[in-house]
mmCIF file of C-alpha atoms and ligand atoms in Angstrom:
data_model
loop_
_atom_site.group_PDB
_atom_site.id
_atom_site.type_symbol
_atom_site.label_atom_id
_atom_site.label_comp_id
_atom_site.label_asym_id
_atom_site.label_seq_id
_atom_site.Cartn_x
_atom_site.Cartn_y
_atom_site.Cartn_z
ATOM 1 C CA MET A 276 -17.395 44.096 -23.401
ATOM 2 C CA ALA A 277 -15.781 46.510 -20.569
ATOM 3 C CA SER A 278 -17.163 48.025 -18.037
ATOM 4 C CA VAL A 279 -16.399 52.158 -16.631
ATOM 5 C CA ASN A 280 -16.069 53.231 -13.716
ATOM 6 C CA LYS A 281 -17.050 56.829 -11.658
ATOM 7 C CA LYS A 282 -13.377 57.781 -11.791
ATOM 8 C CA GLY A 283 -13.306 56.602 -15.473
ATOM 9 C CA THR A 284 -11.037 53.269 -15.356
ATOM 10 C CA VAL A 285 -12.009 50.907 -18.093
ATOM 11 C CA LYS A 286 -11.929 47.110 -17.067
ATOM 12 C CA ALA A 287 -12.024 44.503 -19.857
ATOM 13 C CA LYS A 288 -14.508 42.283 -19.455
ATOM 14 C CA LYS A 289 -14.965 39.677 -22.871
ATOM 15 C CA ALA A 290 -13.871 40.256 -26.455
ATOM 16 C CA GLY A 291 -15.791 42.833 -28.568
ATOM 17 C CA LYS A 292 -16.096 46.644 -29.267
ATOM 18 C CA ALA A 293 -17.554 49.294 -27.207
ATOM 19 C CA THR A 294 -17.779 52.570 -27.074
ATOM 20 C CA ILE A 295 -18.060 54.280 -23.506
ATOM 21 C CA THR A 296 -19.620 58.045 -23.672
ATOM 22 C CA ALA A 297 -18.536 60.399 -20.983
ATOM 23 C CA ARG A 298 -20.843 63.784 -20.851
ATOM 24 C CA VAL A 299 -19.905 66.751 -18.899
ATOM 25 C CA SER A 300 -22.698 69.449 -18.614
ATOM 26 C CA SER A 301 -23.427 69.450 -22.506
ATOM 27 C CA LYS A 302 -20.261 68.105 -23.714
ATOM 28 C CA LYS A 303 -19.788 64.642 -24.607
ATOM 29 C CA LEU A 304 -16.575 62.607 -25.318
ATOM 30 C CA ARG A 305 -16.661 58.613 -26.677
ATOM 31 C CA CYS A 306 -14.288 56.807 -26.407
ATOM 32 C CA ASN A 307 -13.993 53.345 -28.579
ATOM 33 C CA VAL A 308 -13.020 50.160 -26.778
ATOM 34 C CA VAL A 309 -11.858 46.723 -28.335
ATOM 35 C CA VAL A 310 -11.188 44.559 -26.079
ATOM 36 C CA HIS A 311 -9.128 41.483 -28.025
ATOM 37 C CA LYS A 312 -9.205 37.610 -26.386
ATOM 38 C CA PHE A 313 -5.833 36.930 -24.726
ATOM 39 C CA SER A 314 -5.265 33.426 -25.587
ATOM 40 C CA ALA A 315 -1.666 32.178 -24.157
ATOM 41 C CA LYS A 316 -1.682 28.278 -24.240
ATOM 42 C CA LYS A 317 0.535 26.994 -21.639
ATOM 43 C CA LYS A 318 2.760 24.691 -23.452
ATOM 44 C CA ASP A 319 2.939 20.795 -21.598
ATOM 45 C CA VAL A 320 5.762 19.740 -20.182
ATOM 46 C CA LEU A 321 6.992 15.650 -19.817
ATOM 47 C CA VAL A 322 10.267 16.007 -17.829
ATOM 48 C CA ALA A 323 11.160 12.310 -17.472
ATOM 49 C CA TYR A 324 14.549 11.206 -16.674
ATOM 50 C CA PHE A 325 16.423 8.595 -16.248
ATOM 51 C CA SER A 326 18.935 8.546 -12.757
ATOM 52 C CA GLN A 327 20.670 5.514 -11.286
ATOM 53 C CA THR A 328 22.821 7.190 -8.195
ATOM 54 C CA GLY A 329 19.970 10.724 -7.854
ATOM 55 C CA THR A 330 21.868 13.116 -9.527
ATOM 56 C CA THR A 331 19.592 13.688 -12.920
ATOM 57 C CA ARG A 332 16.370 13.139 -10.521
ATOM 58 C CA ALA A 333 17.087 16.084 -8.292
ATOM 59 C CA VAL A 334 17.988 18.254 -11.905
ATOM 60 C CA ALA A 335 14.939 16.564 -13.279
ATOM 61 C CA LYS A 336 12.794 17.499 -10.258
ATOM 62 C CA LYS A 337 14.208 21.182 -10.401
ATOM 63 C CA ILE A 338 13.339 21.510 -14.160
ATOM 64 C CA ARG A 339 9.800 20.397 -12.526
ATOM 65 C CA LYS A 340 9.255 22.865 -10.708
ATOM 66 C CA LEU A 341 11.075 25.355 -13.388
ATOM 67 C CA THR A 342 8.535 24.358 -16.040
ATOM 68 C CA GLY A 343 5.545 23.224 -14.020
ATOM 69 C CA GLY A 344 5.874 20.240 -15.796
ATOM 70 C CA ASP A 345 4.679 16.604 -15.039
ATOM 71 C CA LEU A 346 7.661 13.845 -13.873
ATOM 72 C CA LEU A 347 8.262 10.676 -14.931
ATOM 73 C CA GLN A 348 11.167 7.903 -13.995
ATOM 74 C CA ILE A 349 12.417 6.110 -17.159
ATOM 75 C CA LYS A 350 12.640 2.653 -15.482
ATOM 76 C CA SER A 351 14.578 -0.370 -17.022
ATOM 77 C CA LYS A 352 11.679 -3.279 -16.394
ATOM 78 C CA LYS A 353 15.152 -5.212 -14.706
ATOM 79 C CA LYS A 354 16.101 -3.420 -11.699
ATOM 80 C CA TYR A 355 19.662 -2.491 -11.941
ATOM 81 C CA THR A 356 22.279 -3.554 -9.714
ATOM 82 C CA SER A 357 24.003 -0.915 -7.277
ATOM 83 C CA ASN A 358 27.145 -2.904 -7.617
ATOM 84 C CA TYR A 359 28.694 -0.244 -9.890
ATOM 85 C CA ASP A 360 31.540 -2.330 -10.979
ATOM 86 C CA LYS A 361 28.934 -5.069 -11.748
ATOM 87 C CA LEU A 362 26.266 -2.383 -13.869
ATOM 88 C CA VAL A 363 29.719 -0.815 -15.795
ATOM 89 C CA LYS A 364 29.769 -4.532 -17.322
ATOM 90 C CA ILE A 365 25.837 -4.682 -17.359
ATOM 91 C CA ALA A 366 25.691 -1.636 -19.518
ATOM 92 C CA LYS A 367 28.716 -1.974 -21.680
ATOM 93 C CA LYS A 368 27.044 -5.223 -22.796
ATOM 94 C CA GLU A 369 23.949 -3.785 -23.840
ATOM 95 C CA ILE A 370 25.380 -0.673 -25.054
ATOM 96 C CA ASP A 371 27.894 -3.012 -27.064
ATOM 97 C CA LYS A 372 24.873 -4.729 -28.400
ATOM 98 C CA ASN A 373 22.955 -1.619 -29.072
ATOM 99 C CA THR A 374 19.980 -3.565 -27.005
ATOM 100 C CA ARG A 375 16.878 -2.059 -25.869
ATOM 101 C CA PRO A 376 16.219 -2.757 -22.600
ATOM 102 C CA LYS A 377 12.413 -2.984 -21.823
ATOM 103 C CA VAL A 378 10.911 -0.133 -20.094
ATOM 104 C CA ALA A 379 8.672 -0.055 -16.571
ATOM 105 C CA THR A 380 7.086 3.099 -17.125
ATOM 106 C CA ALA A 381 5.367 4.964 -19.707
ATOM 107 C CA ALA A 382 4.297 8.571 -20.470
ATOM 108 C CA LYS A 383 -0.397 8.489 -19.906
ATOM 109 C CA ASN A 384 -0.627 10.626 -22.860
ATOM 110 C CA ILE A 385 2.412 11.626 -24.604
ATOM 111 C CA ARG A 386 0.146 13.528 -27.503
ATOM 112 C CA SER A 387 -0.161 16.163 -25.005
ATOM 113 C CA TYR A 388 2.522 17.180 -24.397
ATOM 114 C CA ASP A 389 4.741 20.026 -26.968
ATOM 115 C CA VAL A 390 7.958 20.410 -25.074
ATOM 116 C CA ILE A 391 10.018 17.059 -23.241
ATOM 117 C CA TYR A 392 12.822 17.485 -21.072
ATOM 118 C CA VAL A 393 14.737 14.212 -21.185
ATOM 119 C CA GLY A 394 17.586 14.273 -18.493
ATOM 120 C CA TYR A 395 20.059 11.100 -18.574
ATOM 121 C CA PRO A 396 23.608 10.156 -16.960
ATOM 122 C CA ILE A 397 26.467 9.366 -19.609
ATOM 123 C CA TRP A 398 26.694 5.434 -19.259
ATOM 124 C CA TRP A 399 29.755 4.065 -22.045
ATOM 125 C CA HIS A 400 30.362 7.303 -23.559
ATOM 126 C CA THR A 401 26.389 7.742 -24.789
ATOM 127 C CA ALA A 402 23.307 7.991 -23.234
ATOM 128 C CA PRO A 403 21.814 4.430 -20.978
ATOM 129 C CA MET A 404 20.121 2.375 -23.932
ATOM 130 C CA THR A 405 16.921 2.408 -21.845
ATOM 131 C CA VAL A 406 16.117 5.923 -22.526
ATOM 132 C CA GLY A 407 16.282 4.872 -26.026
ATOM 133 C CA THR A 408 13.621 2.296 -25.966
ATOM 134 C CA PHE A 409 11.209 4.657 -24.126
ATOM 135 C CA LEU A 410 11.511 7.404 -27.264
ATOM 136 C CA GLU A 411 11.390 4.822 -29.467
ATOM 137 C CA ARG A 412 8.045 3.562 -27.858
ATOM 138 C CA TYR A 413 5.946 6.954 -29.524
ATOM 139 C CA ASP A 414 5.558 8.991 -32.704
ATOM 140 C CA LEU A 415 6.973 12.248 -31.253
ATOM 141 C CA THR A 416 6.350 14.657 -34.406
ATOM 142 C CA GLY A 417 6.197 18.474 -33.727
ATOM 143 C CA LYS A 418 7.667 18.197 -30.344
ATOM 144 C CA THR A 419 10.508 19.936 -29.222
ATOM 145 C CA ILE A 420 13.312 18.194 -26.994
ATOM 146 C CA TYR A 421 15.367 19.491 -24.561
ATOM 147 C CA LEU A 422 18.504 17.745 -23.132
ATOM 148 C CA VAL A 423 20.048 17.667 -19.677
ATOM 149 C CA SER A 424 22.774 15.568 -19.086
ATOM 150 C CA GLN A 425 26.168 14.895 -16.714
ATOM 151 C CA SER A 426 28.821 12.153 -16.144
ATOM 152 C CA ALA A 427 31.871 11.956 -14.265
ATOM 153 C CA SER A 428 34.267 13.004 -16.483
ATOM 154 C CA MET A 429 31.793 15.726 -18.124
ATOM 155 C CA ASP A 430 33.810 14.578 -21.235
ATOM 156 C CA ARG A 431 31.963 16.747 -23.828
ATOM 157 C CA SER A 432 32.576 14.340 -26.544
ATOM 158 C CA GLN A 433 30.582 11.650 -24.876
ATOM 159 C CA TYR A 434 27.385 13.691 -24.465
ATOM 160 C CA GLU A 435 28.098 14.736 -28.474
ATOM 161 C CA GLU A 436 27.580 11.164 -28.565
ATOM 162 C CA SER A 437 24.351 10.472 -26.833
ATOM 163 C CA LEU A 438 23.144 12.814 -28.710
ATOM 164 C CA VAL A 439 23.676 11.479 -32.048
ATOM 165 C CA PHE A 440 21.547 8.640 -30.183
ATOM 166 C CA ILE A 441 18.760 10.414 -28.997
ATOM 167 C CA ARG A 442 17.961 12.037 -32.168
ATOM 168 C CA GLY A 443 18.377 8.533 -33.737
ATOM 169 C CA CYS A 444 15.429 7.108 -31.407
ATOM 170 C CA ALA A 445 13.198 10.467 -31.508
ATOM 171 C CA LYS A 446 11.626 9.900 -34.316
ATOM 172 C CA GLY A 447 10.107 13.417 -35.719
ATOM 173 C CA ALA A 448 11.070 15.089 -32.886
ATOM 174 C CA MET A 449 13.153 18.719 -32.900
ATOM 175 C CA VAL A 450 16.272 17.618 -30.520
ATOM 176 C CA ASP A 451 17.645 20.887 -28.838
ATOM 177 C CA ASN A 452 21.233 20.907 -28.219
ATOM 178 C CA GLY A 453 20.413 21.102 -25.092
ATOM 179 C CA VAL A 454 22.575 21.609 -21.653
ATOM 180 C CA PHE A 455 25.499 19.447 -20.521
ATOM 181 C CA SER A 456 26.383 20.466 -17.302
ATOM 182 C CA LYS A 457 26.404 19.954 -13.590
ATOM 183 C CA ASP A 458 26.383 23.683 -12.504
ATOM 184 C CA ASN A 459 23.327 24.826 -11.249
ATOM 185 C CA SER A 460 22.844 27.973 -12.554
ATOM 186 C CA VAL A 461 23.652 26.914 -16.113
ATOM 187 C CA ILE A 462 20.908 24.437 -16.648
ATOM 188 C CA THR A 463 18.869 27.109 -15.232
ATOM 189 C CA ASN A 464 19.545 29.559 -17.554
ATOM 190 C CA TYR A 465 19.086 26.971 -20.084
ATOM 191 C CA ILE A 466 15.764 26.257 -19.168
ATOM 192 C CA ASN A 467 14.960 30.279 -18.683
ATOM 193 C CA GLN A 468 16.494 30.782 -21.746
ATOM 194 C CA ASN A 469 15.301 28.224 -24.217
ATOM 195 C CA VAL A 470 12.226 26.982 -22.979
ATOM 196 C CA LEU A 471 10.042 29.847 -20.679
ATOM 197 C CA LYS A 472 10.576 33.125 -23.054
HETATM 198 C C1 LIG B 713 27.131 2.205 -15.912
HETATM 199 C C2 LIG B 713 27.747 3.184 -15.818
HETATM 200 C C3 LIG B 713 28.744 3.823 -17.238
HETATM 201 C C4 LIG B 713 29.357 4.735 -16.949
HETATM 202 N N1 LIG B 713 29.619 5.424 -17.895
HETATM 203 C C5 LIG B 713 30.442 6.736 -17.897
HETATM 204 C C6 LIG B 713 31.038 7.444 -18.897
HETATM 205 O O1 LIG B 713 31.375 6.422 -20.169
HETATM 206 N N2 LIG B 713 31.307 8.754 -19.030
HETATM 207 C C7 LIG B 713 31.600 9.426 -17.776
HETATM 208 O O2 LIG B 713 31.672 10.493 -17.529
HETATM 209 N N3 LIG B 713 30.651 8.060 -16.054
HETATM 210 C C8 LIG B 713 30.485 7.240 -16.314
HETATM 211 N N4 LIG B 713 29.572 6.876 -15.878
HETATM 212 C C9 LIG B 713 29.289 7.781 -14.977
HETATM 213 C C10 LIG B 713 27.577 8.441 -14.680
HETATM 214 O O3 LIG B 713 27.761 8.815 -15.826
HETATM 215 C C11 LIG B 713 28.057 9.759 -13.247
HETATM 216 O O4 LIG B 713 28.150 8.999 -11.910
HETATM 217 C C12 LIG B 713 26.970 10.304 -13.047
HETATM 218 O O5 LIG B 713 26.518 11.770 -12.401
HETATM 219 C C13 LIG B 713 25.079 9.206 -12.432
HETATM 220 O O6 LIG B 713 24.294 10.317 -12.595
HETATM 221 P P1 LIG B 713 22.682 9.752 -12.206
HETATM 222 O O7 LIG B 713 23.121 9.661 -10.588
HETATM 223 O O8 LIG B 713 21.663 10.350 -12.171
HETATM 224 O O9 LIG B 713 22.644 8.275 -12.122
HETATM 225 C C14 LIG B 713 28.968 5.237 -15.510
HETATM 226 C C15 LIG B 713 27.984 4.855 -14.676
HETATM 227 C C16 LIG B 713 27.473 4.160 -14.758
HETATM 228 C C17 LIG B 713 27.163 3.416 -13.719
#
């Protein structure tokens, strides 16, 4: 269970009990040692993000670095145009109709994750509908979801709206209030305080 060197340093080897006896001339001293099994199960993390112009992608990569999780881009099957005005019109239609655009990406084994980060920009006062499609694909019972979002206006009420939407799509999951910020240190603090405790 444990070893002891000449200097008397005890080293744990495996779980169990041991008695270490030290003898000095005719005197004996006993020391009982209990070695406990240390089981720190690492929480498996998925960092899923939707990003059109790269802002959320950069944040997601940062979260991956901090958490050691797997990175997954939530992509719509149809390629969105890079023309902003056209895209705004397409997105407005999707949101007005509460569409669930087909997603091109899937998590290989969603069951293996305990914690899922979902990063997305605000589109028309809520989350892009594709994020909804992605979440609705899975039974997320028992999982914790942390949201990370930002937008052009940084209007908090729009983020609150997206939170309601995400909670409706993430069945069975505990969806935390998340962080709505563009400030790297605010995002890092959120991750450190809430997740890496
Ligand atoms: C289709 C579309 C709709 C948007 N709607 C909003 C909006 O309602 N409110 C807002 O503040 N920003 C809005 N934006 C701006 C994005 O939230 C912002 O540019 C964000 O930084 C993009 O993140 P990304 O680089 O990860 O795609 C919209 C952008 C697009 C393309």
